[in-house]
Every structure is written in structure tokens, then in C-alpha cells.
XYZ file of C-alpha atoms in Angstrom:
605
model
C 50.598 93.805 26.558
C 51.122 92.672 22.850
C 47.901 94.737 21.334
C 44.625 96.030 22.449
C 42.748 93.465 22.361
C 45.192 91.673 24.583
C 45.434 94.477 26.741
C 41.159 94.418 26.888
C 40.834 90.659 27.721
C 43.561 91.289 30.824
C 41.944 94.474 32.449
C 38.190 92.373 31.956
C 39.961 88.973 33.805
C 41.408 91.087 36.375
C 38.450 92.902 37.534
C 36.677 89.534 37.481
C 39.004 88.323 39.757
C 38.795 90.979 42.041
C 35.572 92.185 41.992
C 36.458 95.469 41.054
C 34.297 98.305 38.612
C 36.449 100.319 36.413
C 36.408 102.769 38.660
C 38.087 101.080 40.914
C 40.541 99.363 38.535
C 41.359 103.034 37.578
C 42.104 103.879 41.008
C 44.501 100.704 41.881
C 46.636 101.104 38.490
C 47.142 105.338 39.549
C 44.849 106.433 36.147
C 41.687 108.138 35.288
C 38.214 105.536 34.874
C 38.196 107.213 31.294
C 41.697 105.715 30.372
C 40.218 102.176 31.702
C 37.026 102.554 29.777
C 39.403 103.448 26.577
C 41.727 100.711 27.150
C 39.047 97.880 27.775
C 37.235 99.187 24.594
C 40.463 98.309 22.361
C 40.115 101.970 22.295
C 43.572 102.945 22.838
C 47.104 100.712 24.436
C 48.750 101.837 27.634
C 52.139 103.513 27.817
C 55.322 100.833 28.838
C 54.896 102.291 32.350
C 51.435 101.734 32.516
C 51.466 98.271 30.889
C 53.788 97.141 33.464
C 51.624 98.255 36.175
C 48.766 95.913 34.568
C 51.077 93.312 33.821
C 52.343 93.321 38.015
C 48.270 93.498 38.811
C 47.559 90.625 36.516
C 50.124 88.441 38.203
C 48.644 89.341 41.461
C 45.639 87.996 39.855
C 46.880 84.960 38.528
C 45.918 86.170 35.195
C 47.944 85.847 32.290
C 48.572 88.234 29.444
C 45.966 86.867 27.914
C 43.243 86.560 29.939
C 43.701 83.450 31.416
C 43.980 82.199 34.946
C 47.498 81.377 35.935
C 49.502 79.356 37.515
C 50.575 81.238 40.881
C 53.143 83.296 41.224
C 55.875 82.073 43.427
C 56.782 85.754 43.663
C 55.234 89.584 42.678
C 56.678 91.980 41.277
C 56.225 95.441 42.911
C 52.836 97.140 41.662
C 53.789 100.574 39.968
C 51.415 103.308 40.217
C 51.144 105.083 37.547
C 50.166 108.541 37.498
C 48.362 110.334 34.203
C 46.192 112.961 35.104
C 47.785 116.634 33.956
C 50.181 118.946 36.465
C 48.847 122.277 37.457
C 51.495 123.900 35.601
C 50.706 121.612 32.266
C 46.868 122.563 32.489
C 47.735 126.312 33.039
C 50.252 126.132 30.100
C 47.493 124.770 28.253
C 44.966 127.117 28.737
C 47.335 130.383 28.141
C 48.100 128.508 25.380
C 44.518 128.572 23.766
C 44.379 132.193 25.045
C 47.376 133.389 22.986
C 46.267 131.892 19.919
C 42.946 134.186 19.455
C 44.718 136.928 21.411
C 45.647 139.200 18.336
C 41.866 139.041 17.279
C 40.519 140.635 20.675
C 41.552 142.325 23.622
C 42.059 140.303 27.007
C 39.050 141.488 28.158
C 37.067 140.460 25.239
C 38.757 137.323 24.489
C 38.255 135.915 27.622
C 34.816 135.930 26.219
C 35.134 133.882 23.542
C 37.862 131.455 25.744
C 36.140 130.711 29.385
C 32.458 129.201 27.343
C 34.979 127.342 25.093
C 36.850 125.530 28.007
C 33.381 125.397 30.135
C 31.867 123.184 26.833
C 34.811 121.370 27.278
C 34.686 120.238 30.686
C 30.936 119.618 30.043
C 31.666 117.290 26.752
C 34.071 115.245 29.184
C 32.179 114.516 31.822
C 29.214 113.607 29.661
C 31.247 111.297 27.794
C 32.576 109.815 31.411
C 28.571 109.636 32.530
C 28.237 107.954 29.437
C 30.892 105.215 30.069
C 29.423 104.991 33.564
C 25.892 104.094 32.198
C 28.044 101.636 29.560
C 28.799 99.675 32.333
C 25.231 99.502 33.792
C 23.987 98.541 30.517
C 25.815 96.893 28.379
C 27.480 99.199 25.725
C 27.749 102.576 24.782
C 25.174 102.668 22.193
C 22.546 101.434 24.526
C 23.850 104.240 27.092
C 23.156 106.647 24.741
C 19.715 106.021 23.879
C 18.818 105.492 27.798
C 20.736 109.229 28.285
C 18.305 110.391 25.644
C 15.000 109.084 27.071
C 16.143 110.501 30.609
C 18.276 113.321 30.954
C 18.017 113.107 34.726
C 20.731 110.774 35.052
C 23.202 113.001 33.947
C 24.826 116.319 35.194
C 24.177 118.133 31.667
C 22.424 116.259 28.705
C 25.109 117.178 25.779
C 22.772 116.925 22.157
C 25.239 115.263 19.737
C 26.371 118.394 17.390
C 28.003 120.093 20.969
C 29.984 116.597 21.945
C 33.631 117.332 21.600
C 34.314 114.623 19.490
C 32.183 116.365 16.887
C 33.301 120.369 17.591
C 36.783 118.837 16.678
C 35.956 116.893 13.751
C 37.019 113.377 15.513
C 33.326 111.822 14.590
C 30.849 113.215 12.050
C 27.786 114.237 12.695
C 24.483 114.246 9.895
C 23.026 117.611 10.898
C 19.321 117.584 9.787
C 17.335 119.887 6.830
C 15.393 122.464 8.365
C 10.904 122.515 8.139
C 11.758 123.767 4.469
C 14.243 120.996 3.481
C 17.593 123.353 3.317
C 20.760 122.289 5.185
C 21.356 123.434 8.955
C 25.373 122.211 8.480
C 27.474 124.959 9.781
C 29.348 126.668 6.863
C 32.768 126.559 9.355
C 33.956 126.318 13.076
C 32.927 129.403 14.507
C 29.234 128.582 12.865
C 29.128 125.315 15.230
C 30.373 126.718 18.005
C 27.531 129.082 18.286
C 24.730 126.279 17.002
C 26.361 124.002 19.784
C 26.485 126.586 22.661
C 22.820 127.468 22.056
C 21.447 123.836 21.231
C 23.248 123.033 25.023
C 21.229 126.056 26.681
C 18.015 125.001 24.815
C 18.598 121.157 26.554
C 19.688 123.202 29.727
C 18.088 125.972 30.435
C 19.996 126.770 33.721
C 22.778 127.628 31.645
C 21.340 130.048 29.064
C 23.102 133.491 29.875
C 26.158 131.249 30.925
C 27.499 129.471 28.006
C 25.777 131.434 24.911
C 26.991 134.782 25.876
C 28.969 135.375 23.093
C 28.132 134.797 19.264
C 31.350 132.855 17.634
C 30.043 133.994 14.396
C 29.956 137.305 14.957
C 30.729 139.747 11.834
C 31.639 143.104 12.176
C 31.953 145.343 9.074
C 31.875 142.456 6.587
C 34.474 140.162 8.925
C 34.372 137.645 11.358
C 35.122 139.216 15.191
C 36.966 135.973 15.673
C 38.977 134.682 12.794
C 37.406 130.495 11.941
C 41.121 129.392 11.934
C 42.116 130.770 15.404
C 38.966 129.225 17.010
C 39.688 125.597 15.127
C 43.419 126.108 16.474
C 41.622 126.848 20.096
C 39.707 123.628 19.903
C 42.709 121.598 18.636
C 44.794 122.599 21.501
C 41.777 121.739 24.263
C 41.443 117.973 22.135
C 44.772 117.417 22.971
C 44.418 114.127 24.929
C 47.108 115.440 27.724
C 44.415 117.549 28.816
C 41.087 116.242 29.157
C 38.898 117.472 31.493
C 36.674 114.781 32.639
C 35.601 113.972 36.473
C 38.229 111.390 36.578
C 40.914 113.130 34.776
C 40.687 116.361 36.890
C 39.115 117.218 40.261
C 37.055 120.096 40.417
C 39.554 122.094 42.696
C 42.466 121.419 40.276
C 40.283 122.483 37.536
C 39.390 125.386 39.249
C 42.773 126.420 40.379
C 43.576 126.229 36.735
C 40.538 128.519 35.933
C 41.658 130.887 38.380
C 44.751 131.142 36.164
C 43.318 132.069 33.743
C 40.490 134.723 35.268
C 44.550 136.084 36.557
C 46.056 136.242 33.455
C 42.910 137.766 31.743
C 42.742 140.356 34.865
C 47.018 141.175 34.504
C 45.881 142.120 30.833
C 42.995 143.821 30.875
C 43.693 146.803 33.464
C 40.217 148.804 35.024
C 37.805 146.234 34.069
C 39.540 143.485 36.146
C 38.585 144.574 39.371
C 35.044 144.099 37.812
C 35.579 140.339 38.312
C 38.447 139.212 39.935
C 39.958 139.648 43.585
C 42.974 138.015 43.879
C 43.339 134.788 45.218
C 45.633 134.996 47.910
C 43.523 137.458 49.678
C 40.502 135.292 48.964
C 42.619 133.093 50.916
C 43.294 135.162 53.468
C 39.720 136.418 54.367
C 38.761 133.146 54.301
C 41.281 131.931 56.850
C 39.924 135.096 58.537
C 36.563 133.990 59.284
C 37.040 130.312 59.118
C 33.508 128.603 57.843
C 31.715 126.143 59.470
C 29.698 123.592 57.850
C 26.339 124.106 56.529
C 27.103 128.348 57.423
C 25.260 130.798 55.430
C 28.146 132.865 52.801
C 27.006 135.659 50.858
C 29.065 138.097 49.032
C 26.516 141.209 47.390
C 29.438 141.972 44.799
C 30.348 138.416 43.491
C 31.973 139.025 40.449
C 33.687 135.669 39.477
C 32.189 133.960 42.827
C 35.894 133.644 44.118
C 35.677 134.861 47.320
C 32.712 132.521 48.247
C 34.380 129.247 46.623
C 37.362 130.033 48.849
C 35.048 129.892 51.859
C 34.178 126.493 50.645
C 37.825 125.333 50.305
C 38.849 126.621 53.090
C 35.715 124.916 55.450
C 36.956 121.641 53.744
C 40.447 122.160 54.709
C 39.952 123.031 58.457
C 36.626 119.694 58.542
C 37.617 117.264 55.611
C 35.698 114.629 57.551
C 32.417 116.440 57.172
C 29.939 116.160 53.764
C 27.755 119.572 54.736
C 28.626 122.015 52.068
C 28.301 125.888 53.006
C 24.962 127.716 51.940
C 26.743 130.141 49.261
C 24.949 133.315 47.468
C 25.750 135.894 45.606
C 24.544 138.938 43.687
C 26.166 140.603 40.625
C 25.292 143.360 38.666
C 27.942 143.056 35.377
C 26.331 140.236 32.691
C 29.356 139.205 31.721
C 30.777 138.643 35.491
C 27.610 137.302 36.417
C 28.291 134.260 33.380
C 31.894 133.680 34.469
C 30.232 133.125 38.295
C 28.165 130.005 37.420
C 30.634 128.760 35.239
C 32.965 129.109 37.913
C 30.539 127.725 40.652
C 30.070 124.615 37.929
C 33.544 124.005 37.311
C 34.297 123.928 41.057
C 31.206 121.422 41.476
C 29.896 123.711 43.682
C 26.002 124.951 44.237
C 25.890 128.728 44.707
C 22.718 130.374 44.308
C 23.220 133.292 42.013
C 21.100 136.822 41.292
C 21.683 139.564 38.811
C 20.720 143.283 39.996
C 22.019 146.276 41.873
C 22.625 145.557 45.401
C 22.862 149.022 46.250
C 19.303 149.160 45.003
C 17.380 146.433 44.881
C 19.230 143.528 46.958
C 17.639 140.424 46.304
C 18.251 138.071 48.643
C 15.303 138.827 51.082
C 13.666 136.474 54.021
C 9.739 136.548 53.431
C 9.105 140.000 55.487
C 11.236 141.188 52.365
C 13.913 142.447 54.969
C 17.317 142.119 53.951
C 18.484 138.062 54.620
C 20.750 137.381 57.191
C 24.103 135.600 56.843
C 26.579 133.838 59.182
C 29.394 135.303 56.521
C 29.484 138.037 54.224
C 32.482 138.380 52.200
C 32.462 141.235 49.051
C 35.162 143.315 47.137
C 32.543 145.903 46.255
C 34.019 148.850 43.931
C 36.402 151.420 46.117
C 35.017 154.958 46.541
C 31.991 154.915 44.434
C 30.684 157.989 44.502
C 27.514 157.827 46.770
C 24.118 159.724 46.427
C 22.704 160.218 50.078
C 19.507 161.474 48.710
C 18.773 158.504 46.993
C 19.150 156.687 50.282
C 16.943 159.333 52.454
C 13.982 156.669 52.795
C 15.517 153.465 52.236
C 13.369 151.038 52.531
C 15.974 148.502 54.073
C 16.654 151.001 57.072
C 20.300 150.384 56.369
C 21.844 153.739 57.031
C 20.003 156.350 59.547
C 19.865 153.714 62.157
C 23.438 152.423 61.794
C 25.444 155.882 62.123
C 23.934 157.747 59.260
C 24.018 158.353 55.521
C 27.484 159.147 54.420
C 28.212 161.458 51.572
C 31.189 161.704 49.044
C 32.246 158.176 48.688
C 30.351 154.611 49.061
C 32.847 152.705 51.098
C 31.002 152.890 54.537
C 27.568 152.402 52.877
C 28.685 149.454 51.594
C 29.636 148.271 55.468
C 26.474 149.517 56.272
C 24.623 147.642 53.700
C 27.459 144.707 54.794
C 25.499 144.885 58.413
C 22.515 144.518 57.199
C 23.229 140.985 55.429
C 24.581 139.592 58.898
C 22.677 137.432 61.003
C 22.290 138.064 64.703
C 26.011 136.827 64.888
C 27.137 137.236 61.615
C 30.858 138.121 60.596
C 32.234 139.714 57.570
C 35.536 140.664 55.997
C 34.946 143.324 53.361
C 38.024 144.755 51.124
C 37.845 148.696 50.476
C 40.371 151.609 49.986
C 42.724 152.691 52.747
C 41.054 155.509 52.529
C 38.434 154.026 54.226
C 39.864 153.613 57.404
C 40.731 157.247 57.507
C 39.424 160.182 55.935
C 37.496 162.527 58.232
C 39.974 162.077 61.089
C 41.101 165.099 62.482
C 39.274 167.297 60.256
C 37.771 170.179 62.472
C 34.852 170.069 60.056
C 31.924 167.612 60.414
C 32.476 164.268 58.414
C 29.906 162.073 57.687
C 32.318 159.238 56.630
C 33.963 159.526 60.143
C 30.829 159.546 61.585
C 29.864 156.356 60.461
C 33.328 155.128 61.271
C 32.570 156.212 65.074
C 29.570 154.814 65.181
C 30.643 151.234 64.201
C 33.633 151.617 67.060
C 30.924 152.714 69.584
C 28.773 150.029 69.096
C 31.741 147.662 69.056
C 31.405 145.984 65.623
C 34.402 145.993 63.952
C 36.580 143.365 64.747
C 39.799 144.546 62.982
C 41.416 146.062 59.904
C 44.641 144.486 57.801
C 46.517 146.881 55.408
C 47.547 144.933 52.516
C 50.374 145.215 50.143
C 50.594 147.941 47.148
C 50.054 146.788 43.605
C 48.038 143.743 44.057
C 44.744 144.351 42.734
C 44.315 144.188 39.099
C 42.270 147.957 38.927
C 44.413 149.987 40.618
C 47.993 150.146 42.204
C 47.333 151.096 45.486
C 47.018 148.712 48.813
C 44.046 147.757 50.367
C 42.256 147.189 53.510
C 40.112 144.008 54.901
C 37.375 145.855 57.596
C 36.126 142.707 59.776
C 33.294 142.990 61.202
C 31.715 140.563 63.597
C 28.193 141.297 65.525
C 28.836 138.805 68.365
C 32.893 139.116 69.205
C 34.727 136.539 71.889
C 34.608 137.764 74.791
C 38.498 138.402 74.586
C 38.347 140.507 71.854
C 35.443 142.310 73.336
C 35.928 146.490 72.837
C 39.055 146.080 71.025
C 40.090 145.934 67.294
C 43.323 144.273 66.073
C 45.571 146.303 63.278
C 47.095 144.063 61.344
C 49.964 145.652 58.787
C 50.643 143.144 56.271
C 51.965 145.474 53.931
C 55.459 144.298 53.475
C 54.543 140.365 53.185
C 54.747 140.239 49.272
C 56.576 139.022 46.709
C 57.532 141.330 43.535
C 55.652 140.265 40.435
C 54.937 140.438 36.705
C 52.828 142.593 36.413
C 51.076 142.431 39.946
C 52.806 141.661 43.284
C 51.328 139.107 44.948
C 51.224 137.552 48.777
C 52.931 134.046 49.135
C 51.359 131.173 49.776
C 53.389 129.902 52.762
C 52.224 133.568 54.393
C 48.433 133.756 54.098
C 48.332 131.119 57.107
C 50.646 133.011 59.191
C 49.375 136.448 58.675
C 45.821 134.976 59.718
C 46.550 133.068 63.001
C 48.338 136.480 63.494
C 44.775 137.935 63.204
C 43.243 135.760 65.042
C 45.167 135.228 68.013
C 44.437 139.033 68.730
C 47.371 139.780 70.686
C 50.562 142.979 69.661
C 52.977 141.933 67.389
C 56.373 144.280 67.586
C 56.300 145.445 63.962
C 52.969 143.350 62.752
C 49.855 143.450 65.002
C 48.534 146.230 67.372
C 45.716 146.059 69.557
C 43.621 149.205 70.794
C 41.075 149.700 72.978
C 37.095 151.947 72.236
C 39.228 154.867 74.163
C 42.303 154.613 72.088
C 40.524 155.163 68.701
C 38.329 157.685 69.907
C 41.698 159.412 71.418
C 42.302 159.410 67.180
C 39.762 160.939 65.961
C 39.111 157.397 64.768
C 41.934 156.603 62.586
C 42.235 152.792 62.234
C 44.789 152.943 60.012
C 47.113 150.087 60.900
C 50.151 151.596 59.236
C 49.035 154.634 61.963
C 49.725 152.022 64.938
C 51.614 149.300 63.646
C 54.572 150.214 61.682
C 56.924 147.760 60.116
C 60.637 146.830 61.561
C 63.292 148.732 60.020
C 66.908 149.616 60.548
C 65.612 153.176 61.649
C 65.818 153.881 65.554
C 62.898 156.157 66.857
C 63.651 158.435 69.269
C 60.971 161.026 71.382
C 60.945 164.820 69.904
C 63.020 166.554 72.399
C 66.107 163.788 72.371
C 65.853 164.674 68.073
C 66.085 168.328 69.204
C 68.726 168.340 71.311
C 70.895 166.002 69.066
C 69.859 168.716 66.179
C 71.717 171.809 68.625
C 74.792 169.684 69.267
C 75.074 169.046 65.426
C 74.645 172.923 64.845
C 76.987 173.820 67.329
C 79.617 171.128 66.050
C 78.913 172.821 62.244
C 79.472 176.593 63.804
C 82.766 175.266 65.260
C 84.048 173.586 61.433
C 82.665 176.784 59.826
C 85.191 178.962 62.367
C 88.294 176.454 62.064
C 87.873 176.803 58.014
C 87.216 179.893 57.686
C 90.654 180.980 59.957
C 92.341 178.669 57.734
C 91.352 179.956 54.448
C 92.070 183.704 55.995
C 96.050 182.410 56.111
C 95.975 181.181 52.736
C 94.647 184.865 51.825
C 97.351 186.762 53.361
């Protein structure tokens, strides 16, 4: 492939020949449709690698280098796929990148702010462009592609007005901004001024994503300065041009993406201490749950504390993973209280190309997901991290209007964990499951307490009427708000029949690895702790399984670490084997005491 042009004339011959779009010309040669669509526009020349995996194709053709049909080929050489798109590690590496280059100018929990709409305009601008290309080939040529995109903004995911294109954020094409109604310039004085007229002139073209991508002014002054210095955001959108990375649908899937994203949501989390838990569970126990409960296609998810939307884009995953034949997406919902949390959630759910109906409000207070009797909607799966031990206020909860409490063991007092089970409950369907992640703590206080407890009431109640399905006791130190472990409470209204009046324990908390700054659970174990779960039967050292009488026998402690402890070195013995073994040791101590004591008498005298 001598030039571009050459290169252009092969990749047009070949698809003739074969009867193949550039998608699918893409796909045989191992690189994204946008590369094609570059390289057949004399746009850009393909690597040696790649233009030897043309060159094989176009012999398989009979096409030569130029063009031309050829002679045949008495024999091929072997077709080399080539592979382009960007390693998880690359795209990460990227992104921290970006991160680090603003991160003097705000803290991580601020910054992440100003970085998460930058990267979400990015993967918009690139798939526009790609939609654009698409339409190219329907039509003829780019320019004409344009000016159908503008007539009808229906044929595209996101209609992208020219001033918030990529190629004109990073100064690659110009753009001729307009006067305003009294003839003065709108032309941004620098970087951070486009941003923000970009971000806003998206929302105003897409009004699903106002409160997503304009939450943050990139203009912002404070005391006579900028919040965000103009050359640190140009250096942030030089490093996401870089061609290595773009983000288009055919340079990047949506999980790989996402994965990435996740990355980042962990490194802002690892940096910015109490206010992670605010949007970010870890993923590895998003994992697990998910593994837990194991969706089924076209199921109702809902998680009443969404944060990020994590936990219900692992149910999604996950359903895909166990059916990868079926095309029914899960129903997923969510409700968040936090602004900022509730922005990074539809990003998220857009980034992920998934649809995930989203609500801002208290869900203590006014949950909004309602069926049309304006009860509380029921859902196959509920999934939530919901804050540990919020302090509750039971008289704010005397007449609830939901009936979630008094009929379903009470109103507890103290702390919110078991209201937020009971409010959990309330969101199931008739056979609904859930897997809920609260303070150990949870699990326990109230037990043996000679006083009345409220919390342990509720607790009882929920064994009595045989809802819970189990609890796992998580590793220390992997949650971004607070070092201590955790607990998943399942709950499932309509249990198998062989897990009927039991509850599995299972103790989990040594399966981690040590990390920086955060331990974390390894990938290779999220499987194997599950099917542990699941298959519902004692584990020496892992899994215990007790019956209604068992827990009421204590005090309704369901505390795995209380049944399940982990294997050690240590041999347990009963209490009056330890005492006896104690006597013999003081008698064999009375008996050195006398021998030493004789001998130091001789020395004496």
C-alpha cells in the first residue's frame, strides 16, 4: 500500500468483490469501521501490519494494489488479523492519566466532576462521528450526512451541534461561532469557556441529558480565578484526542468502556475517603450479589440507593453471562437522592448502552417508583448499598403511608439498617429476592440483651416468617467509607423448597487480596464463593446452615463469623478438657517452683 489513495481504491475493489459494507470489511481485517471509513477517505494509511492484512485480503480478491482485478492467485498468503482497538489497561492508563493532570486544581472528589462529563462528551463526539460515517455510506458523503443528521435528529443516538464535536473542543477543525441578536461575538475567550458553551448547547439539543452532562461550570471563577486552570483542561482534552484512545461504538464496546469507567469511579472513591460510599460499591461485590441472585431475562431490578447505578448494571452483565443467546434486557430502576451521584448514574447507564429508568428523591420518604394504587412497586430483584446505621426517627415513620414497618415486625429505633430491609420488602414482588449490603452490626445487636430491642425484634420477625435467605460476612477494608467488613442480608419471599426454614452463613471474610489503599476480593473467587451460597449445604470452615430453632436458640444472632469460623492451625477443644489441661500445667509449675527453689537454698548456704 504505496499511499492513501492507493490504499482507498483497494479497500473500495475489495468490498465490491465481496459484497461487504465497511462494517464488515472492519470486522474481516480485525479493526474498528471508523479506521475503514478513515482509510477509504484517504483519511489516514494503515500500519505495515495492517497493510499486509489488506494486501493478503486483496489477493483473496483478485484485486491488485491498485484496484484492479487480478490475475488469480496460484496461492494465498495467510490473512493476518489485526487487532487495534485499546487494552483495558491502556484505556485505564489513559483516563488516570487525564485525572492527574487537573488533580492539583481540585480534590478527587471534586475533580471527578470536572473529568467523568469530559470523557462522557467524548464518547458522545465518537459515536456521532461513527453515526455520521454510517449515514455517509447511505448517502453518498459526509457532507450530505450531515445536513440529513440536521433535518432529523432521530436517526442518531445524540444529535452533537457542531461547537461540542471533538474535532472542534480540540482545535483539529475550526468552527465560525455566530454574533449574538446584538451583533457581538459568542467565540469563547479560552478552553474552559467552550467546554461549558458545548456541554450546555448538547443538553439544549438533548434534553434527557440536562442535569447529566452540564453539572459543572468549566468556567467557574472563584475569588478572581478560574476553579479549573484553562491549561490543565486543554492538556485533559489533548490526552482524550489521542487517537490510541477513541471511544467510538466500533473502537470500544460498551462493557469495556464501562469497565474502564468503573476504574475510574475506583480510583476517584480510593481518593476521596467518606464521600465514596456516596457513589460507589465496589465491584467485586457487585459481582458477587449478582451471582447471588442470578437475573433472568426481562426481570424487574431496582436498587432505592443507586448511587453510580453499579449494582444494577452488574445484574445486567451478569444475566448476559449466564443467557448470551437471549436479546431481553432486564427492567432496571433506580432512585438516588445525591445530584451529583444521580449525574454519574445516567452517564454510567449511557456509557454501558444500557436503559435504566432513573428518579431523584428520598426513598426513605417519598419512594417514587409506585404501581397506580400509589403502593410501593414490586420487583423480582432489589439490590441497594443504602448508608450503614443511619440514624432512624421512628416517629417520623408512626403513620407511614406505605405500611412498611408496623406490619413487618415493627418500627425500629437507633439505627436505619432494618428499616431499610423493611422498606427492601416492600419493593419485592410476590416472589421477589434481594441482596442488600449493611453493617455487621446488623446481623447482631440486640442479641442477648435482657432488655427489649427493637432492632432484634425486627430481626426475629423476618426469621419467623422465613424471609431471609442468608447472610455473607465480607472482608475488612473494602469499602471506600469506612474500614470495617460488611454483610450481604438475602432475602427471598418465595425460597426452594430445600432451603425452606433455613438460612445459609456464608464467612467470606478471609477471601481477599491485600491492596493499595483498599483490599479487594479476586476475581477468580466471586464465582466460587457464590455457588458456595447457592448450593446451601455446610462448608467445614466456609458455609453453615441453621435451622428457625437454631437462631431463635441465639437470641437471633446471624452472625456468620458466630457459626462459621475460618480454618486455622488452632485446635478447639470443649471447656472442661481446657480445664483440666490448665491443673496439670499448674501442678507441673508448683513442682519447677519446688526443684528451684531447693536448688537456689544450696547455693545460699
Amino acid at each position: 500500500m504505496t499511499n492513501k489513495a492507493t490504499t482507498a481504491n483497494t479497500l473500495r475493489a475489495i468490498r465490491a468483490k465481496f459484497d461487504l459494507t465497511q462494517e464488515q470489511l472492519a470486522d474481516r481485517l480485525g479493526v474498528s469501521f471508523a479506521t475503514v471509513n478513515r482509510w477509504e477517505g484517504a483519511a489516514s494509511k494503515p500500519q505495515r501490519a495492517q497493510a499486509e492484512a489488506i494486501a493478503a485480503l486483496a489477493l483473496e480478491a483478485g484485486v491488485d494494489e491498485e484496484g484492479a482485478a487480478a490475475a488469480p492467485a496460484l496461492a494465498r498468503r495467510p490473512r493476518t488479523r489485526v487487532e487495534t482497538a485499546p487494552s483495558t489497561k491502556s484505556m485505564e492508563q489513559m483516563l488516570w492519566d487525564a485525572a492527574c493532570s487537573i488533580r492539583g486544581e481540585k480534590d478527587a472528589a471534586k475533580f471527578k466532576d470536572y473529568l467523568l462529563p469530559l470523557l462522557f462528551l467524548k464518547r458522545l463526539s465518537d459515536v456521532f462521528d461513527d453515526e455520521i460515517a454510517r449515514l455517509a455510506e447511505e448517502y453518498g458523503d459526509k457532507a450530505t450526512a450531515l445536513e440529513i443528521a440536521e433535518t432529523d435528529h432521530s436517526l442518531l443516538r445524540f444529535y452533537l451541534p457542531p461547537e461540542a464535536r471533538w474535532t472542534v473542543i480540540s482545535g483539529r477543525e475550526t468552527y465560525n461561532w455566530p454574533v449574538d441578536d446584538k451583533g457581538r461575538p459568542t467565540a469563547p475567550r479560552d478552553i474552559g469557556e467552550h467546554l461549558t458553551k458545548a456541554v450546555r448547547a448538547v443538553v439544549k439539543q438533548n434534553p434527557d441529558l440536562s442535569g447529566v452532562i452540564d453539572v459543572v461550570d468549566f468556567a467557574a471563577e472563584r475569588n478572581g480565578e478560574r476553579d479549573i486552570n484553562p491549561a490543565k483542561l486543554r492538556g485533559v482534552v489533548e490526552t482524550f484526542s489521542d487517537p490510541r484512545y477513541r471511544l467510538g461504538l466500533a473502537d470500544v464496546q460498551p462493557d469495556f468502556l464501562g469497565r474502564a469507567y468503573e476504574y475510574l469511579l475506583r480510583k476517584f472513591a480510593e481518593g476521596s475517603g467518606q464521600s465514596a460510599g456516596e457513589f460507589f460499591t465496589p465491584t467485586e461485590v457487585g459481582f458477587l450479589m449478582a451471582h447471588i441472585l442470578r437475573p433472568r431475562p426481562g426481570e424487574t431490578c431496582h436498587d432505592y440507593a443507586c448511587g453510580s447505578v453499579g449494582l444494577l448494571i452488574k445484574l445486567q452483565l451478569v444475566a448476559r453471562e449466564l443467557d448470551p443467546t437471549s436479546r431481553v434486557p432486564l427492567k432496571l430502576s433506580g432512585q438516588e437522592l445525591q445530584a451529583e451521584s444521580f449525574a454519574v448514574a445516567r452517564m454510567n447507564a449511557i456509557i454501558h448502552d444500557m436503559e435504566v429508568e432513573l428518579a431523584r428523591g428520598d426513598t426513605m420518604i417519598n419512594p417514587k417508583f409506585r404501581d397506580a394504587s400509589g403502593k410501593i412497586r414490586g420487583h423480582d430483584i432489589v439490590v441497594a448499598n443504602p448508608m450503614w446505621n443511619q440514624p432512624f426517627a421512628p416517629e417520623l415513620f408512626k403513620n407511614d403511608p406505605f405500611d412498611r414497618f408496623q406490619t413487618a415486625g415493627g418500627i425500629t429505633s437507633g439505627k436505619g439498617d432494618w428499616a431499610w430491609l423493611q422498606h427492601t420488602l416492600a419493593c419485592l414482588s410476590a416472589d421477589g429476592r434481594a441482596a442488600v449490603v449493611l453493617d455487621t452490626g446488623a446481623v447482631t445487636r440486640g442479641s442477648g440483651s435482657k432488655n427489649e430491642d427493637k432492632e432484634r425484634n425486627v430481626r426475629k420477625w423476618f426469621v419467623d416468617n422465613d424471609l431471609i435467605d442468608g447472610v455473607i460476612l465480607l472482608p475488612e477494608n473494602l469499602f471506600y467509607n469506612t474500614p470495617a467488613a460488611g454483610v450481604i442480608v438475602v432475602l427471598n419471599k418465595r425460597k426452594p423448597a430445600a432451603r425452606k426454614w433455613k438460612i445459609t452463613l456464608l464467612n467470606a471474610s478471609k477471601h481477599f487480596r491485600k491492596g493499595r489503599p483498599k483490599n479487594y476480593l479476586p476475581e477468580e473467587e466471586i464465582k466460587l464463593l457464590a455457588a458456595a451460597y447457592l448450593n446451601g449445604e455446610a462448608v467445614d470452615g466456609e458455609v453453615a446452615v441453621i435451622t428457625m430453632q437454631q437462631a431463635e436458640e441465639a437470641d437471633y444472632n446471624l452472625s456468620p463469623s458466630r457459626w462459621v469460623g475460618q480454618n486455622d492451625a488452632a485446635e478447639h477443644r470443649d471447656l472442661p478438657q481446657l480445664i483440666a489441661e490448665l491443673m496439670k500445667l499448674d501442678a507441673q509449675v508448683a513442682e519447677v517452683n519446688k526443684a528451684l527453689y531447693q536448688l537456689l537454698s544450696g547455693v545460699v548456704q
